[in-house]
Short mmCIF file of C-alpha atoms and ligand atoms in Angstrom, two decimals:
data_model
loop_
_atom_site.label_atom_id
_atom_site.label_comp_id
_atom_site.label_asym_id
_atom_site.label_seq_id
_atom_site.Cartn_x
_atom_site.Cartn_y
_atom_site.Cartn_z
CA UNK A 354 20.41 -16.28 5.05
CA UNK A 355 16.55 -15.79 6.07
CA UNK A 356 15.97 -12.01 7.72
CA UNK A 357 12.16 -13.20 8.08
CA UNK A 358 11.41 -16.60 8.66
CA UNK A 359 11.51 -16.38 12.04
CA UNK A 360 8.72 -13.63 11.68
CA UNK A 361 6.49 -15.92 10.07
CA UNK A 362 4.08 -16.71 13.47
CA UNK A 363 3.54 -13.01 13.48
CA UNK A 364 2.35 -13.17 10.27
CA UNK A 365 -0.29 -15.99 11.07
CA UNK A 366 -1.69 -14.61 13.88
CA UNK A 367 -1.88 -11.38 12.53
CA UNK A 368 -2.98 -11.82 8.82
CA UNK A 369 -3.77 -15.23 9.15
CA UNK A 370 -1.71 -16.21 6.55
CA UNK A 371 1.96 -17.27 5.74
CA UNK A 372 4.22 -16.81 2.89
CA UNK A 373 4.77 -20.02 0.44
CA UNK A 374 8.47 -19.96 0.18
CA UNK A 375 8.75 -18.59 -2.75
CA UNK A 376 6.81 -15.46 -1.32
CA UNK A 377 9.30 -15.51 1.61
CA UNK A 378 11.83 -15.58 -1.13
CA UNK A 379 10.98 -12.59 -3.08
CA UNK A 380 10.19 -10.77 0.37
CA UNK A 381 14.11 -11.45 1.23
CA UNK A 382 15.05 -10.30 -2.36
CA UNK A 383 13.05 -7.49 -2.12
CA UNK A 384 15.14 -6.43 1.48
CA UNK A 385 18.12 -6.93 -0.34
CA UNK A 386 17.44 -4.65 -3.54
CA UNK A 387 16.11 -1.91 -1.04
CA UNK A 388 19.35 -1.96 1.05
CA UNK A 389 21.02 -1.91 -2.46
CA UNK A 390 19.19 0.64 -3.89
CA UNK A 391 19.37 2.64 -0.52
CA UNK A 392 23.13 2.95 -1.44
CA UNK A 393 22.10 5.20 -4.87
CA UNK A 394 19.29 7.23 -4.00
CA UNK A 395 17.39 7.96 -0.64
CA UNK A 396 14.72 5.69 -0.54
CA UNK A 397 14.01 4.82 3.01
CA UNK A 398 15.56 5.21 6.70
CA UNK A 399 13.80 2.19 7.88
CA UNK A 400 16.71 -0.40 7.18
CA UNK A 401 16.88 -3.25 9.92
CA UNK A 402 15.54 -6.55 9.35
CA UNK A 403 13.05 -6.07 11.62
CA UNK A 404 12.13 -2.89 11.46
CA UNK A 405 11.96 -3.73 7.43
CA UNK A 406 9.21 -6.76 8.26
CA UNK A 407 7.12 -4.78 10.07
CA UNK A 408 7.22 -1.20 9.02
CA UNK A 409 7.15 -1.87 5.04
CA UNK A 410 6.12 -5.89 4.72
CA UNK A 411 3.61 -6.12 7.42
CA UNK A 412 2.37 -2.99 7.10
CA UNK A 413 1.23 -2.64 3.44
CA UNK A 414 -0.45 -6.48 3.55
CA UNK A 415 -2.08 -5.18 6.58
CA UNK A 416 -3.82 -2.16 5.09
CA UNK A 417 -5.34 -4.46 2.59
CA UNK A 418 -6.36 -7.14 4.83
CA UNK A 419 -10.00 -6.53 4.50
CA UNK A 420 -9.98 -7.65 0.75
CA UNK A 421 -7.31 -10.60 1.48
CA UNK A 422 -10.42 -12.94 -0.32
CA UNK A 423 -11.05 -10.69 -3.03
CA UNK A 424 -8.77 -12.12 -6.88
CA UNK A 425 -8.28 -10.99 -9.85
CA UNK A 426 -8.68 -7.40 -8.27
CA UNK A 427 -7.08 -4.22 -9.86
CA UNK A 428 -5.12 -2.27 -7.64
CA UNK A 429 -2.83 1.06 -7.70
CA UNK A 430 -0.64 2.65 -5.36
CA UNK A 431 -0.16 6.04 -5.22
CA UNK A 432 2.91 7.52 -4.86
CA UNK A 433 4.54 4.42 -4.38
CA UNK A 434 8.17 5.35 -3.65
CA UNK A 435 10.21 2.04 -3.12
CA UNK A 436 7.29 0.18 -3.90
CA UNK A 437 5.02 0.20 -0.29
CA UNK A 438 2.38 -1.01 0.11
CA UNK A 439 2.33 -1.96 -4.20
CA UNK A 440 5.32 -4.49 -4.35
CA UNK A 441 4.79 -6.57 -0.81
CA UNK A 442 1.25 -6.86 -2.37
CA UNK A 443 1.97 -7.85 -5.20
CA UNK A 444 4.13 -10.16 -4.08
CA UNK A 445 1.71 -11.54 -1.61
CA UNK A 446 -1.23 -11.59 -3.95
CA UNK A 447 -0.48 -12.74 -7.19
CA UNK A 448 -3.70 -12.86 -8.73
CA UNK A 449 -4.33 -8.57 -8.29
CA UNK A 450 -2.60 -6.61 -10.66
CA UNK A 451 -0.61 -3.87 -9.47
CA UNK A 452 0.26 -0.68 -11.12
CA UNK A 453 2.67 1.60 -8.84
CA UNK A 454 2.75 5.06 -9.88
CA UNK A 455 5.59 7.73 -8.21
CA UNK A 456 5.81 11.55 -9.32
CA UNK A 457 9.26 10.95 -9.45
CA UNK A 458 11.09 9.20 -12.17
CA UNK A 459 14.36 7.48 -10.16
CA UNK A 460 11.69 6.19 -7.79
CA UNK A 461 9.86 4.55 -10.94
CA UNK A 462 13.21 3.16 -11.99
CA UNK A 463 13.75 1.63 -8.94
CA UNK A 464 10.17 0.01 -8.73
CA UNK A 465 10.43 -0.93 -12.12
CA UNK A 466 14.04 -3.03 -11.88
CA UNK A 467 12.65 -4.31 -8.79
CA UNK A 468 9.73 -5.97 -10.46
CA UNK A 469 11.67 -7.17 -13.20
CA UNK A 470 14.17 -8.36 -10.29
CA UNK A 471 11.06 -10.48 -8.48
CA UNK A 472 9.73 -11.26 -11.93
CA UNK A 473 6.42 -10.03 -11.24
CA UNK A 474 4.17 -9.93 -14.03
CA UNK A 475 1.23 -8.77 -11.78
CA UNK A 476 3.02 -5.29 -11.63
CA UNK A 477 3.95 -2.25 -13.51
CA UNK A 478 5.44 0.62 -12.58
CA UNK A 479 4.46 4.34 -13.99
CA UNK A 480 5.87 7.41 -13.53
CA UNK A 481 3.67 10.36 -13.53
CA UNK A 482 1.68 12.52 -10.83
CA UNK A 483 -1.52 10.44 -9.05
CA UNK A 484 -3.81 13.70 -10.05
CA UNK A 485 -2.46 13.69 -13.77
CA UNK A 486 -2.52 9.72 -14.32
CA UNK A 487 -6.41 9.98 -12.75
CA UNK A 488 -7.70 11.77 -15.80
CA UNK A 489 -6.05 9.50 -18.31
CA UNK A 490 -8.94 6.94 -19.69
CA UNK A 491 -7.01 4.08 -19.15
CA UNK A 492 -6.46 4.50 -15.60
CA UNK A 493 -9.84 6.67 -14.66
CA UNK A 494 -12.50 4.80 -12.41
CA UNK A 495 -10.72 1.57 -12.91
CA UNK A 496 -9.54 0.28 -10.10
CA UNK A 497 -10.70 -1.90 -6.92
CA UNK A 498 -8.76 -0.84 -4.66
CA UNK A 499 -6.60 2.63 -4.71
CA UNK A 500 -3.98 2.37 -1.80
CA UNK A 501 -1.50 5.68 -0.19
CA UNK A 502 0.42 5.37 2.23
CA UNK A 503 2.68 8.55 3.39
CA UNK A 504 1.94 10.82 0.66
CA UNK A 505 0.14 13.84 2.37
CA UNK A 506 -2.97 15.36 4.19
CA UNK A 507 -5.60 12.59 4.16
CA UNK A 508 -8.09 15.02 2.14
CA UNK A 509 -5.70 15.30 -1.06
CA UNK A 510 -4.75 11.22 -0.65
CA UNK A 511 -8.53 11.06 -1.36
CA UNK A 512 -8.77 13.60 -3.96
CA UNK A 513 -5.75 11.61 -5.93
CA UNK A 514 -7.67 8.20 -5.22
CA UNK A 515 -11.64 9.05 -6.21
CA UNK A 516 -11.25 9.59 -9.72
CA UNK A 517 -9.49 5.86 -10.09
CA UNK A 518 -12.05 3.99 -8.40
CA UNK A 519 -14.76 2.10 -9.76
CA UNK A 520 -18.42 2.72 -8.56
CA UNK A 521 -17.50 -0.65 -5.92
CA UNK A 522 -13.90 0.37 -5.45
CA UNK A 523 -12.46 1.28 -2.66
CA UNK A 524 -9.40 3.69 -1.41
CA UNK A 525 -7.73 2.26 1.70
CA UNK A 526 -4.87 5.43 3.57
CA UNK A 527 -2.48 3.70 5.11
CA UNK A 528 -1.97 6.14 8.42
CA UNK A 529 -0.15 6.55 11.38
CA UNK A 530 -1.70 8.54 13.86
CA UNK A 531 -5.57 9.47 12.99
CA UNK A 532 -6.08 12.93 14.63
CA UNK A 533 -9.50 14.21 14.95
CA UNK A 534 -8.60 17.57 12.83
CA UNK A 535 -7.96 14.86 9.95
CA UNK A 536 -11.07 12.72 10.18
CA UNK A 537 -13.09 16.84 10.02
CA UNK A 538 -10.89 17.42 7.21
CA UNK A 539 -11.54 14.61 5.32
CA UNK A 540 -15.18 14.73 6.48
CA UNK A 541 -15.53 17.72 5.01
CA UNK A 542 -13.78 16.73 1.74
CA UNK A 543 -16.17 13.95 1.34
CA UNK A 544 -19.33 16.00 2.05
CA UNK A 545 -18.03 18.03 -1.85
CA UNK A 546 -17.44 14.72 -3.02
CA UNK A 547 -19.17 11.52 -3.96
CA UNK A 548 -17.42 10.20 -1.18
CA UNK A 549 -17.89 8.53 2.11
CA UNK A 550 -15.67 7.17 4.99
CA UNK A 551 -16.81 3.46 4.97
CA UNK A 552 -14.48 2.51 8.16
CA UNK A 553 -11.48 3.63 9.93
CA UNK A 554 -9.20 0.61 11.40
CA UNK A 555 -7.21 1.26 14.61
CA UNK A 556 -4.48 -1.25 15.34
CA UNK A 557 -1.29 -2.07 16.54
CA UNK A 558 1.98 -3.12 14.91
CA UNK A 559 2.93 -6.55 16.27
CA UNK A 560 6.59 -6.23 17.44
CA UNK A 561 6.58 -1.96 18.31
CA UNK A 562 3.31 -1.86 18.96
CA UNK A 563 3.32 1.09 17.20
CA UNK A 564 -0.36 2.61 16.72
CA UNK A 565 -2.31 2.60 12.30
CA UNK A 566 -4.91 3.70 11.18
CA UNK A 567 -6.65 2.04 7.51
CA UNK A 568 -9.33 4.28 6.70
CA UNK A 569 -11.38 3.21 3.85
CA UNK A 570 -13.28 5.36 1.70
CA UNK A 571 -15.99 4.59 -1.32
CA UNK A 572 -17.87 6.39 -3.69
CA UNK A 573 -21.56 7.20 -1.92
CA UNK A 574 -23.75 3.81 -1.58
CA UNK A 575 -20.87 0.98 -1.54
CA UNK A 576 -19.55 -0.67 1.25
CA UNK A 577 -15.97 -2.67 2.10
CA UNK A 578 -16.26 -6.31 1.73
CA UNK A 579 -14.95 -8.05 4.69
CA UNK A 580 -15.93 -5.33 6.97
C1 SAM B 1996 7.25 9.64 1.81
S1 SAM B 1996 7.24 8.84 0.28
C2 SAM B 1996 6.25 7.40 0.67
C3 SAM B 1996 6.56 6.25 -0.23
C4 SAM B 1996 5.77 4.98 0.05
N1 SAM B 1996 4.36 5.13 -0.21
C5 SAM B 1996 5.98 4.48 1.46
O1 SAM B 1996 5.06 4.53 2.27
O2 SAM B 1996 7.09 4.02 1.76
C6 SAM B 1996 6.12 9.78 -0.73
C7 SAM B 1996 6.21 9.46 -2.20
O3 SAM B 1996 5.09 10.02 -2.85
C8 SAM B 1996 5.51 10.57 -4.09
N2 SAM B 1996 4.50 11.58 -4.43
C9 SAM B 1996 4.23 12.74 -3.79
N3 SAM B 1996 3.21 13.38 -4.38
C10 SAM B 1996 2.82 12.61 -5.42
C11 SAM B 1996 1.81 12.73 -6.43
N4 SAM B 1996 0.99 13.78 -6.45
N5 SAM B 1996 1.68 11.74 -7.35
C12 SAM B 1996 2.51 10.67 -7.32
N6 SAM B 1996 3.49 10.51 -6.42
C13 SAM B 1996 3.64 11.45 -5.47
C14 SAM B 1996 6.91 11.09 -3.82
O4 SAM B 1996 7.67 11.19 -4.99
C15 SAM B 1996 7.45 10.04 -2.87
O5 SAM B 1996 8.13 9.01 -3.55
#
């Protein structure tokens, strides 16, 4: 049985794009281990087919859908969880490779089944804390694109994303409500850092209508593709 198909219009004129099948496929499959996994550990309230589409599918291809033309991009997500916004993107983009990372190792195990589940050999998960991994040389000043979506205060999102990011790299906060006290506070946080706020995206979720924010951020003297 399809939970999304019938979603797939919304997708078009939103994203201007659709799923191939297969990618509406492992987006079903992907429903299905969540629910699963949902019954083991707390991983997230939002659980109706709907809500599921547009809350954690739509929403984390959205956040990135000013670098939709960009390949063979490295990404990470921070503080992943059940895998949002890494494992929709991953799924929707299989040319970026996608490391997930979650403080918290059940989370990792879950992410990391779930790959193997999808068989998606453009991710990995890791376990580990975002301002730990971002020292490591492996992982430091890497990355394209450094994605976080509910993690914390928009200041220490950045602080976890900076030190991952290449010189043209960009960190994209997936938020909710953008209140002025959080644009001064990350304002000020990038006035210490080499840091600016390249954009901030207001929109609209298309069946709720609920109200986003993407706010992009780059080290000083790059800019968003896209944009
Ligand atoms: C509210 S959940 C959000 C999960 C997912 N990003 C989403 O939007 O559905 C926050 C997650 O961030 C993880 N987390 C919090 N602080 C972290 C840190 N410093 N480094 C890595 N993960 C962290 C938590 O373990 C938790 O799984």
């Amino acid at each position: 049985m399809s939970h999304f198909s019938h979603l797939c219009d919304h997708w078009q004129t939103t994203l201007n794009w659709l799923p191939t099948p297969e990618q509406l496929a492992q987006f079903e499959k992907l429903y299905e281990l969540v629910l699963e996994g949902n019954s083991k550990q707390n991983l997230t309230r939002i659980t109706e087919p709907d809500d599921f589409w547009e809350k954690h599918l739509w929403d984390s291809l959205r956040g990135v859908l000013a670098f939709w033309d960009r390949e063979n991009i490295k990404v990470i997500d921070i503080g992943t969880g059940a895998g949002f916004p890494g494992i929709p993107i991953a799924i929707a983009k299989p040319s970026w490779q996608v490391t997930l990372v979650d403080s918290k190792q059940k989370k990792v195990a879950f992410a990391a089944e779930t790959i193997e589940n999808l068989q998606l050999p453009n991710a990995i998960a890791q376990w580990g804390r975002g301002e730990d991994i971002n020292k490591l040389a492996q992982y430091k000043k890497k990355y394209d694109l450094a994605v976080v979506r509910a993690v914390g205060k928009p200041d220490l999102c950045a602080s976890y994303c900076l030190p991952f990011l290449k010189r043209s790299g960009t960190a994209v906060l997936y938020r909710g409500q953008w209140l002025p006290e959080e644009s001064e506070q990350l304002d000020i946080f990038c006035n210490q850092e080499e840091l600016q706020v390249v954009k901030q995206d207001r929109f609209q979720t298309p069946l709720t209508e609920g109200i986003r924010h993407s706010v992009y951020l780059s080290p000083r003297s790059t800019s968003i593709s896209n944009s």
